[in-house]
mmCIF file of C-alpha atoms and ligand atoms in Angstrom:
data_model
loop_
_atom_site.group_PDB
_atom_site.id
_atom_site.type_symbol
_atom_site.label_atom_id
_atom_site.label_comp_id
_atom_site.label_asym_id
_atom_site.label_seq_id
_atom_site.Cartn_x
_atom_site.Cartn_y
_atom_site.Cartn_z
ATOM 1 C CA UNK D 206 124.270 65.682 87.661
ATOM 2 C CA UNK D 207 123.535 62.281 85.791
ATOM 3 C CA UNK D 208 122.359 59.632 87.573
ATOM 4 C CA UNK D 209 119.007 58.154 88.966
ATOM 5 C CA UNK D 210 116.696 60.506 90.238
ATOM 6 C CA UNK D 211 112.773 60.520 91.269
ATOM 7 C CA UNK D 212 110.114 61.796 88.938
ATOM 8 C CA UNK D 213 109.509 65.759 89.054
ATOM 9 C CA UNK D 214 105.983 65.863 91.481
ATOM 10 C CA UNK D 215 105.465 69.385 89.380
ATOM 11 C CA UNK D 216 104.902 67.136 86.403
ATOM 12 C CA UNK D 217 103.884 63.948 87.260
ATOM 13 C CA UNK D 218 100.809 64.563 90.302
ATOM 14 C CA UNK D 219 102.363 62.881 93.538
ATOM 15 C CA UNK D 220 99.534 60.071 94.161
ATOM 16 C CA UNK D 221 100.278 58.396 90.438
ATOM 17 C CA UNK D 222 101.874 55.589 89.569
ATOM 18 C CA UNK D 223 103.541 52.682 91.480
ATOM 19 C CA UNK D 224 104.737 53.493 94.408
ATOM 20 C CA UNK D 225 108.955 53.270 95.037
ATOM 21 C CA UNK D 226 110.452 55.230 97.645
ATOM 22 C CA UNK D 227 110.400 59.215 96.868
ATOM 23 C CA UNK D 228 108.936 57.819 93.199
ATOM 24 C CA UNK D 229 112.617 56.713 92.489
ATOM 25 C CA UNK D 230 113.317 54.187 89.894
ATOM 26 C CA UNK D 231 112.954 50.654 90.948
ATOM 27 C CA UNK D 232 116.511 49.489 89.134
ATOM 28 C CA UNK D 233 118.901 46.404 90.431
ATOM 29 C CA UNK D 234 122.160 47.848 90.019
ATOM 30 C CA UNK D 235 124.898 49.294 91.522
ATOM 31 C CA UNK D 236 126.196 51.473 88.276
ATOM 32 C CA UNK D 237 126.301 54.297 88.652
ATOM 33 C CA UNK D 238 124.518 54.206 91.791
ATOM 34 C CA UNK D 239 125.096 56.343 95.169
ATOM 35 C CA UNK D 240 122.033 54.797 97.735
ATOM 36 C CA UNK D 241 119.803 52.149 97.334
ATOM 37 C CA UNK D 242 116.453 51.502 99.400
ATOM 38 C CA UNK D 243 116.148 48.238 100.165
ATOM 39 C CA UNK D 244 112.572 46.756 102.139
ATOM 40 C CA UNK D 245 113.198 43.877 104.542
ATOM 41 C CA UNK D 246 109.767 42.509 105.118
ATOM 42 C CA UNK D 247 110.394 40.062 107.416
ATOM 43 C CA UNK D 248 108.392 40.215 111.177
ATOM 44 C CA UNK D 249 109.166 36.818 112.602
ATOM 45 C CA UNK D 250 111.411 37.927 115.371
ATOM 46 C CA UNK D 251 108.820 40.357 116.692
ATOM 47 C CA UNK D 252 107.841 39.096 120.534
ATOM 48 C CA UNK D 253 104.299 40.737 121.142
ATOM 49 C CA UNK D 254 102.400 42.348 117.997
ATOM 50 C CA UNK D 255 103.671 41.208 114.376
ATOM 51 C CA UNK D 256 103.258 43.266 111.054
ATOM 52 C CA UNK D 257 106.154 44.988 110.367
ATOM 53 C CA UNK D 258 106.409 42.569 107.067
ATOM 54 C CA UNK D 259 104.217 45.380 105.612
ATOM 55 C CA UNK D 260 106.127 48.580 106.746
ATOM 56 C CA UNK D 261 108.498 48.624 103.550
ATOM 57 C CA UNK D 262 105.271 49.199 101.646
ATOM 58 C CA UNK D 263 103.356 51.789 103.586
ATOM 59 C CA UNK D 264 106.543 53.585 103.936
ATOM 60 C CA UNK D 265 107.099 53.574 100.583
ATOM 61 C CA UNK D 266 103.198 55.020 99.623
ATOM 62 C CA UNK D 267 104.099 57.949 102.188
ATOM 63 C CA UNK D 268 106.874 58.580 100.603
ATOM 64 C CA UNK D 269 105.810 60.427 97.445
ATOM 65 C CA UNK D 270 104.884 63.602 99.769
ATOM 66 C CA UNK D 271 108.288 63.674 99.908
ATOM 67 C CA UNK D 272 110.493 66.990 98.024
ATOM 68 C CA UNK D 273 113.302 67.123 96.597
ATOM 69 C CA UNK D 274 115.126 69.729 98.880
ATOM 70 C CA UNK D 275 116.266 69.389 102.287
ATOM 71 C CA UNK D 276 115.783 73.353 103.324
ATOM 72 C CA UNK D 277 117.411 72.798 107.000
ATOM 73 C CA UNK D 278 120.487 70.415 105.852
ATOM 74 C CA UNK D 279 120.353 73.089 102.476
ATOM 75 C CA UNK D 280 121.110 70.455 100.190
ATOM 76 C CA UNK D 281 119.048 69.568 97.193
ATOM 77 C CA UNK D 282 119.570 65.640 97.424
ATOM 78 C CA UNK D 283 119.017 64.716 93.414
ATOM 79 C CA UNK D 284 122.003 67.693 92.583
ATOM 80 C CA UNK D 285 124.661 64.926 94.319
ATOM 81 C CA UNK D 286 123.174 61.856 94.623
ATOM 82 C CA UNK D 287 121.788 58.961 92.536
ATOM 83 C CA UNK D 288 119.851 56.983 93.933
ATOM 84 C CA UNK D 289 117.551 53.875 93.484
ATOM 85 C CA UNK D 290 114.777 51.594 94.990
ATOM 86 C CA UNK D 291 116.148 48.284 95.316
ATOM 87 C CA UNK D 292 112.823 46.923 95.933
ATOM 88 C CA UNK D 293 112.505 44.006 98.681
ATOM 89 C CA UNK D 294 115.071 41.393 99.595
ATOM 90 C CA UNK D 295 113.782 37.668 99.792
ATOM 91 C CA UNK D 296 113.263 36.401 103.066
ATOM 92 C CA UNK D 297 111.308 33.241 104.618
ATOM 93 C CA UNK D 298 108.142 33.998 106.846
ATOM 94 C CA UNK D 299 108.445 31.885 109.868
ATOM 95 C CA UNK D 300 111.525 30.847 109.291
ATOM 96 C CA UNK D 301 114.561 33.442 110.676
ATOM 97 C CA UNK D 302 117.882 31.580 110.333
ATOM 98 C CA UNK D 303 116.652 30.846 106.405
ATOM 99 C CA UNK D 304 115.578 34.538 106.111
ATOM 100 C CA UNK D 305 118.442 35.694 107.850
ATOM 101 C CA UNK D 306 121.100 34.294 104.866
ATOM 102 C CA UNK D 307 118.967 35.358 102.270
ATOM 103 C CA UNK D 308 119.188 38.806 103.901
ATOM 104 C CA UNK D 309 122.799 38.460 103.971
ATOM 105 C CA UNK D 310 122.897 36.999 100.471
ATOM 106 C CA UNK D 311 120.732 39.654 98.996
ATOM 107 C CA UNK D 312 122.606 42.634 100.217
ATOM 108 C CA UNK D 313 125.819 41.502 99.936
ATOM 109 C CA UNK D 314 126.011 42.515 96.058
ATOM 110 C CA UNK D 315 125.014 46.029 97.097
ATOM 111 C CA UNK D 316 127.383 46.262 99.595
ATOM 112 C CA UNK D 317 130.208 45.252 97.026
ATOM 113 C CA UNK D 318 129.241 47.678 94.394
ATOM 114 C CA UNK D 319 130.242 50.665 96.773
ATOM 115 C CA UNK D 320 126.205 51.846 97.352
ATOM 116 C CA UNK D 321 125.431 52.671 100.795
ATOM 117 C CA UNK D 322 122.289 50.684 101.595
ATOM 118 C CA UNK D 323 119.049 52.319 103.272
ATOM 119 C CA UNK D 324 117.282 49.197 104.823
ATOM 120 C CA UNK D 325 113.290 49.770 105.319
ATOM 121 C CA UNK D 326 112.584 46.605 108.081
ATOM 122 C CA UNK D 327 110.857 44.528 109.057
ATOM 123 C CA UNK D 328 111.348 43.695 112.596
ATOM 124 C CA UNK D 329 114.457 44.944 114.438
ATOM 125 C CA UNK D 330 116.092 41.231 113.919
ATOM 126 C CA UNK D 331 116.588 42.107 110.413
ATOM 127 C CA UNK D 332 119.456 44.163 111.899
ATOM 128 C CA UNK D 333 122.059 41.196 112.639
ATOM 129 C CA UNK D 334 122.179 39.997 108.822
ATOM 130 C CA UNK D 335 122.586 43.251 108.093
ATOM 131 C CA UNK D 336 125.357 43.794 110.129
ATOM 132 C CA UNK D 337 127.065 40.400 108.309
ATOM 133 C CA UNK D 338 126.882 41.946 105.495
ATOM 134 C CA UNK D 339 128.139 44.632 106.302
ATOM 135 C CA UNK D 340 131.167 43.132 108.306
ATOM 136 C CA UNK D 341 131.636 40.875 104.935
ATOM 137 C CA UNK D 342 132.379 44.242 103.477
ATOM 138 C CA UNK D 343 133.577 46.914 105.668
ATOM 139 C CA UNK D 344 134.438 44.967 108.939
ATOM 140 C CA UNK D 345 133.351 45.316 112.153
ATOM 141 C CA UNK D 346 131.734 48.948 111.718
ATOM 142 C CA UNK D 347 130.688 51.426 114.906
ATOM 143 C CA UNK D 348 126.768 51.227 115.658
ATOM 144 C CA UNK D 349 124.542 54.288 116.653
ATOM 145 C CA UNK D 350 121.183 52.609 118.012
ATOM 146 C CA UNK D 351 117.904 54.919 118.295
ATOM 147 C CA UNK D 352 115.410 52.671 120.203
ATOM 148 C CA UNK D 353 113.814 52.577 123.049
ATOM 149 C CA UNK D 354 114.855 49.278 123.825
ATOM 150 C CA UNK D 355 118.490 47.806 123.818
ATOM 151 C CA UNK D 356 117.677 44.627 122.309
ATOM 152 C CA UNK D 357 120.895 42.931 123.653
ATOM 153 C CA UNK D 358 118.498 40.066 125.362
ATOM 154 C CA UNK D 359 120.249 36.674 125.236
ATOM 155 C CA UNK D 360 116.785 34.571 124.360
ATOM 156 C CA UNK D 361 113.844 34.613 123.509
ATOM 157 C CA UNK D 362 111.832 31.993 124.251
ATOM 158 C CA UNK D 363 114.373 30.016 124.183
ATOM 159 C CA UNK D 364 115.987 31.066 120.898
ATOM 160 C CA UNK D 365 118.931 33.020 119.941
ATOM 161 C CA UNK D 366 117.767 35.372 117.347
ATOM 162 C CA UNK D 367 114.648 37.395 117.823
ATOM 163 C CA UNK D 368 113.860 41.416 117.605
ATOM 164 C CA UNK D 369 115.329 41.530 121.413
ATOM 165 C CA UNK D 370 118.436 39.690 121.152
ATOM 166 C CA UNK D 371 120.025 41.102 117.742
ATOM 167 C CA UNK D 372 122.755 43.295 119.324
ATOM 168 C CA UNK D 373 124.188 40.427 121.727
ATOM 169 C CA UNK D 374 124.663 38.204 118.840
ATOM 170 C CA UNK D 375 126.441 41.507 117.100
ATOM 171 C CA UNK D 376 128.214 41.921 119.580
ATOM 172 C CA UNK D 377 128.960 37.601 120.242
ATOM 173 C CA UNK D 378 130.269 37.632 116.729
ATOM 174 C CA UNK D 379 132.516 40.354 116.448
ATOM 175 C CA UNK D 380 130.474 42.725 113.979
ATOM 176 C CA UNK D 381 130.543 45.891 115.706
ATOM 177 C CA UNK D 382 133.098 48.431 117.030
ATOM 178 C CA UNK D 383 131.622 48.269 120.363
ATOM 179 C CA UNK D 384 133.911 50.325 121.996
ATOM 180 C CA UNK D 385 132.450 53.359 119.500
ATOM 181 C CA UNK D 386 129.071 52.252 119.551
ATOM 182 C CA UNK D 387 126.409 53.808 121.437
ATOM 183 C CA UNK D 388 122.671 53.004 122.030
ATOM 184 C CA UNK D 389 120.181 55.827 122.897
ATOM 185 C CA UNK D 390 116.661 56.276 124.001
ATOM 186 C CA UNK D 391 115.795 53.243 126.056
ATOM 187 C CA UNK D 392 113.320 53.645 128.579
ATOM 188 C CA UNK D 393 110.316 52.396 130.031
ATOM 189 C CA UNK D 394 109.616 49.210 132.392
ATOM 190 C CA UNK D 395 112.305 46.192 131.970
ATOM 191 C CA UNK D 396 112.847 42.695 133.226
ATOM 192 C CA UNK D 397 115.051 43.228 135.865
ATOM 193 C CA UNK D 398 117.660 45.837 137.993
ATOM 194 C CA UNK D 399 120.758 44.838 135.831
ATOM 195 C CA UNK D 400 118.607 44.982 132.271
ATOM 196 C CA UNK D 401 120.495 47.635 130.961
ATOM 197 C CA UNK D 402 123.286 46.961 132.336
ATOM 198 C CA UNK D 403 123.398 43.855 130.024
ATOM 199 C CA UNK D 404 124.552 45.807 127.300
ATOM 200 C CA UNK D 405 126.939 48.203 129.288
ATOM 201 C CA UNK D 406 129.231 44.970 130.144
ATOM 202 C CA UNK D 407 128.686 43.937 126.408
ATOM 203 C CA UNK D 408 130.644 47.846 125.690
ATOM 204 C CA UNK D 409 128.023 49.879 124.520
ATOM 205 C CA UNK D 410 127.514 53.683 125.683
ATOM 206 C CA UNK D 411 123.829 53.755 126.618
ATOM 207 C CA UNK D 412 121.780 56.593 127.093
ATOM 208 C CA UNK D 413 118.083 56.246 128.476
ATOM 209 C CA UNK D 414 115.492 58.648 127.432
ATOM 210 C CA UNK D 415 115.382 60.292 130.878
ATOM 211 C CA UNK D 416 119.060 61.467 130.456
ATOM 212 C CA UNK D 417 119.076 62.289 126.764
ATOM 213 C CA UNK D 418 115.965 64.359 127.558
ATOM 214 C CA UNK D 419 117.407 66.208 131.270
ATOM 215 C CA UNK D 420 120.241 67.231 128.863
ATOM 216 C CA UNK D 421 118.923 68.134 125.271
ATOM 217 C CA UNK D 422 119.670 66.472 122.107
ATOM 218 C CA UNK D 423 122.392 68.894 121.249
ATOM 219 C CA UNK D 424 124.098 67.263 123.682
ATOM 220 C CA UNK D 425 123.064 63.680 122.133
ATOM 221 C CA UNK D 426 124.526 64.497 119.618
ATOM 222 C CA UNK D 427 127.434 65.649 120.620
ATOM 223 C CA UNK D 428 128.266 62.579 122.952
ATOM 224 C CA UNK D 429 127.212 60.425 119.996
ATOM 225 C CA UNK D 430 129.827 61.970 117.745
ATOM 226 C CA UNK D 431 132.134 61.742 120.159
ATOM 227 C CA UNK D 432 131.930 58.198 121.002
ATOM 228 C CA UNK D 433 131.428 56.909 117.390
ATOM 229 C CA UNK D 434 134.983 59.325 115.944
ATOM 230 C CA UNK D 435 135.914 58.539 112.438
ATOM 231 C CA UNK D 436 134.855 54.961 112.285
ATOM 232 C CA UNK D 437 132.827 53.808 109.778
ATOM 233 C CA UNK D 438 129.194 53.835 111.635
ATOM 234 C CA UNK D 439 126.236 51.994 110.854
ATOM 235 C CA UNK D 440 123.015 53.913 112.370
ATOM 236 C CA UNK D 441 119.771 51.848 113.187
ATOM 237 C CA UNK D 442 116.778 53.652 113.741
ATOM 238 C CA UNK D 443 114.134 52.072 115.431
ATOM 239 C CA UNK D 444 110.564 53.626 115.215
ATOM 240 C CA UNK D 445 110.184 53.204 119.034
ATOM 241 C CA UNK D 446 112.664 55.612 119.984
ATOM 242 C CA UNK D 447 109.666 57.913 119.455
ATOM 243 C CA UNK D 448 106.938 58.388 121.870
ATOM 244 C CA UNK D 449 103.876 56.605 120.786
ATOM 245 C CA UNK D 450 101.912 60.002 120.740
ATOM 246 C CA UNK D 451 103.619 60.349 117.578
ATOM 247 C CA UNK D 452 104.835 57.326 116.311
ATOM 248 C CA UNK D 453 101.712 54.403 117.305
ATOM 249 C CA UNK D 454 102.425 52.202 114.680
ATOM 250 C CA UNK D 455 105.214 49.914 115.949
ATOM 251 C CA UNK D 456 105.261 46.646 117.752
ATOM 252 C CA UNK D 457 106.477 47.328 121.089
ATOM 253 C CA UNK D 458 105.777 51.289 121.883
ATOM 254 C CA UNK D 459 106.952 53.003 125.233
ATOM 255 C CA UNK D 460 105.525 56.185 126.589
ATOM 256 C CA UNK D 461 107.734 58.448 127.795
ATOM 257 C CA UNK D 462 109.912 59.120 124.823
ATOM 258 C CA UNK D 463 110.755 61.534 122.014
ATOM 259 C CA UNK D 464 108.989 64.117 119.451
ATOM 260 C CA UNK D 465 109.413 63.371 116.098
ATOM 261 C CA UNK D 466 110.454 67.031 115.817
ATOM 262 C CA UNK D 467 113.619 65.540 118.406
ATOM 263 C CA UNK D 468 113.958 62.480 116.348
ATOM 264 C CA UNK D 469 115.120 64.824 112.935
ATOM 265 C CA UNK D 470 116.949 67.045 114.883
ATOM 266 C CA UNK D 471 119.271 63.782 116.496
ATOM 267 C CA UNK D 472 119.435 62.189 112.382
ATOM 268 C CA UNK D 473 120.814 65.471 111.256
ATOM 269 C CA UNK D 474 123.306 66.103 114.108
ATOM 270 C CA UNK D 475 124.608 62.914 112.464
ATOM 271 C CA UNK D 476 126.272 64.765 109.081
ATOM 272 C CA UNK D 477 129.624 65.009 109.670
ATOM 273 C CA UNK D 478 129.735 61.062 110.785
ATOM 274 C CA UNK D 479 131.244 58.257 108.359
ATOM 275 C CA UNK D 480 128.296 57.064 107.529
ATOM 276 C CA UNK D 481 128.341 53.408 105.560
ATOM 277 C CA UNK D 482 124.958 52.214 106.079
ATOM 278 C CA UNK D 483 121.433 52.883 107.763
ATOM 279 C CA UNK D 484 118.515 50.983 108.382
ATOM 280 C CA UNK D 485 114.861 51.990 109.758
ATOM 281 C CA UNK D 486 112.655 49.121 111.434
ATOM 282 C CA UNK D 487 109.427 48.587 113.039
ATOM 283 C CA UNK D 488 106.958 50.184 111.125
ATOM 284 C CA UNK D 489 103.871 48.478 111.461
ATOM 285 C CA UNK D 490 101.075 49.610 109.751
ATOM 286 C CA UNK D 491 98.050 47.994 110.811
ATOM 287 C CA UNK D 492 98.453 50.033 114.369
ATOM 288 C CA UNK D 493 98.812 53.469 112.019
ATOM 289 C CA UNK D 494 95.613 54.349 110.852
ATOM 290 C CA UNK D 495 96.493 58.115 110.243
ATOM 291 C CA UNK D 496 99.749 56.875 108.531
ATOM 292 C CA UNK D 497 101.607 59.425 110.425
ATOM 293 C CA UNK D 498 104.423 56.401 111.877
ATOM 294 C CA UNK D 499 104.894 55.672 108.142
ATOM 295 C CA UNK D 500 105.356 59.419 107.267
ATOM 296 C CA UNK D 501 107.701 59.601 110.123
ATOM 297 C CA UNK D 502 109.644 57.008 109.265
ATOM 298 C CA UNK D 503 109.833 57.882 105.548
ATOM 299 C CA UNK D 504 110.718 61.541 106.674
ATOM 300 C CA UNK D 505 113.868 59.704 108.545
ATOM 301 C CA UNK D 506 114.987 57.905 105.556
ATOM 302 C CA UNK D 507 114.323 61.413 103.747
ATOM 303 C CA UNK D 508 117.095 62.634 106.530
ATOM 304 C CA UNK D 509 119.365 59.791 105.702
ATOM 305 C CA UNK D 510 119.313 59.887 101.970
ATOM 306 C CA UNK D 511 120.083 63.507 102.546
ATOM 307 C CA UNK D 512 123.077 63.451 104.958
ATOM 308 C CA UNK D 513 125.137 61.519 102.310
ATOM 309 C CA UNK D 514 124.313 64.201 99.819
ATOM 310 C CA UNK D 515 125.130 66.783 102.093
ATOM 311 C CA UNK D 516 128.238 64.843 101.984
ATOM 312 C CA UNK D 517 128.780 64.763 98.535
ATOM 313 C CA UNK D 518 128.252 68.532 98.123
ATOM 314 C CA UNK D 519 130.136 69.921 100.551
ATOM 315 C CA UNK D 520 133.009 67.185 99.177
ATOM 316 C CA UNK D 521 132.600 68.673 95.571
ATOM 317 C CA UNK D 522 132.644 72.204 96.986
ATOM 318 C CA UNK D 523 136.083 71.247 98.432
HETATM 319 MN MN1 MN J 1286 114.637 47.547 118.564
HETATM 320 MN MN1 MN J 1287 112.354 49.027 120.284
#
């Protein structure tokens, strides 16, 4: 098909030139486009370690190990799907309500030329501008959370919008479908008894890692389809939901939590989903000397770039 597509790595060698996602073209525009990847560099709500700011980057370097067939989802992506590297919206360090509108502002236009946006964070409180966007665009849209935390804190030090508050304030102004949205994979100690409950009385399904685990992510996946229907679903992906042993460079890590063979497996259970948007947060590469939280991530974007292909093709099969 025409349309955007990454260099071939049988003729161009995989560690040359500069470094977009998948080697993609880095092109502004929404002709004739199908996906854009879109960095978020922005760290400012993180609460304990910061330097997610750099995770659109390393993910991005990782990236060109990446093919361009999907053998399990058996879709080549390139076939029935153009796609592009945005390259990084502006934000403010230091400064979240400013670097919250120009995350707004910057996707907006993406949004409105009918590309489904793949968001590379950043911090998980790059999430609620996202989600404005989004509601600008498609209204309020179902939400499928991977995380090990629910991040539906009220404050943070006594402000409103941090990395552990973003899905209150969702939730406050009327951007999700909460009654199809589901949050899965928290776990580990918390502040208090009713912690989770929080977001149960807010109208999210949650599932904690102990109970996704006792009953296998084939059935994850089934409860998540379930609960999310036909509705337009956003899916947020934060790097946490994966046990540390696997995924070390992040912020916040819990023990206790999934492979990253577990974490592909629950992405591609998502295909048959309508799928509008996806973002992947919390990379933070100075705790990943191996790079292997960077691969991981850029392997999960690999799975989402892929399930809207899979899309495509089974669409133009009929
Ligand atoms: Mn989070
Ligand atoms: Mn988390």
């Amino acid at each position: 098909m025409e349309g955007y597509r990454p260099v071939d790595p049988r003729e161009s060698p995989r560690f040359s030139g500069i470094k977009t996602f998948m080697r993609l073209p880095h092109i502004k525009t929404t002709e004739g486009v199908d996906i854009a990847i879109v960095g978020v560099p922005f760290d400012t709500g993180a609460s304990y370690r910061v330097g997610a700011r750099f995770g659109p980057e390393a993910i991005r370097n990782v990236s060109a190990l990446l093919r361009h067939h999907n053998e399990v989802l058996d879709v080549s992506i390139f076939e029935h799907c153009s796609v592009v590297d945005w390259g990084d919206l502006p934000v403010n360090p230091g400064y979240v309500e400013d670097s919250y509108q120009m995350i707004e502002d910057g996707l907006l236009p993406i949004l409105e030329g009918g590309v489904i946006p793949i968001l590379l964070g950043g911090d998980h409180s790059v999430t609620l501008p996202e989600l404005r966007a989004m509601n600008k665009v498609h209204g309020p849209v179902a939400l499928i959370q991977f995380d090990s935390h629910s991040d539906t804190g009220d404050k943070r030090f006594g402000r409103k919008y941090t990395h552990g508050t973003p899905f209150r304030r969702a939730v406050e102004e009327e951007l999700l479908l909460v009654d199809h949205s589901i949050q899965v994979g928290m776990r580990g100690s918390i502040y208090s008894r009713d912690s989770l409950d929080d977001s149960r009385k807010l109208g999210f399904e949650l599932v904690t890692s102990v109970e996704a685990q006792e009953q296998g992510i084939g059935e994850l996946v089934q409860r998540i389809v379930n609960r999310v229907g036909d509705e337009k679903v956003f899916v947020t992906f934060d790097i946490d939901f994966v046990d540390p042993a696997f995924a070390p460079g992040t912020g916040t890590p819990e023990v206790g939590g999934f492979s990253s063979r577990e974490a592909l497996q629950a992405v591609r259970g998502l295909k048959d989903l309508n799928l509008v948007g996806f973002d992947l947060v919390e990379v933070l590469p100075q705790y990943d000397p191996s790079q292997v939280t960077a691969l991981l991530g850029a392997n999960i974007v690999y799975e989402f770039v892929s399930l809207i292909a899979l899309k495509k093709k089974l669409a133009s099969e009929g």
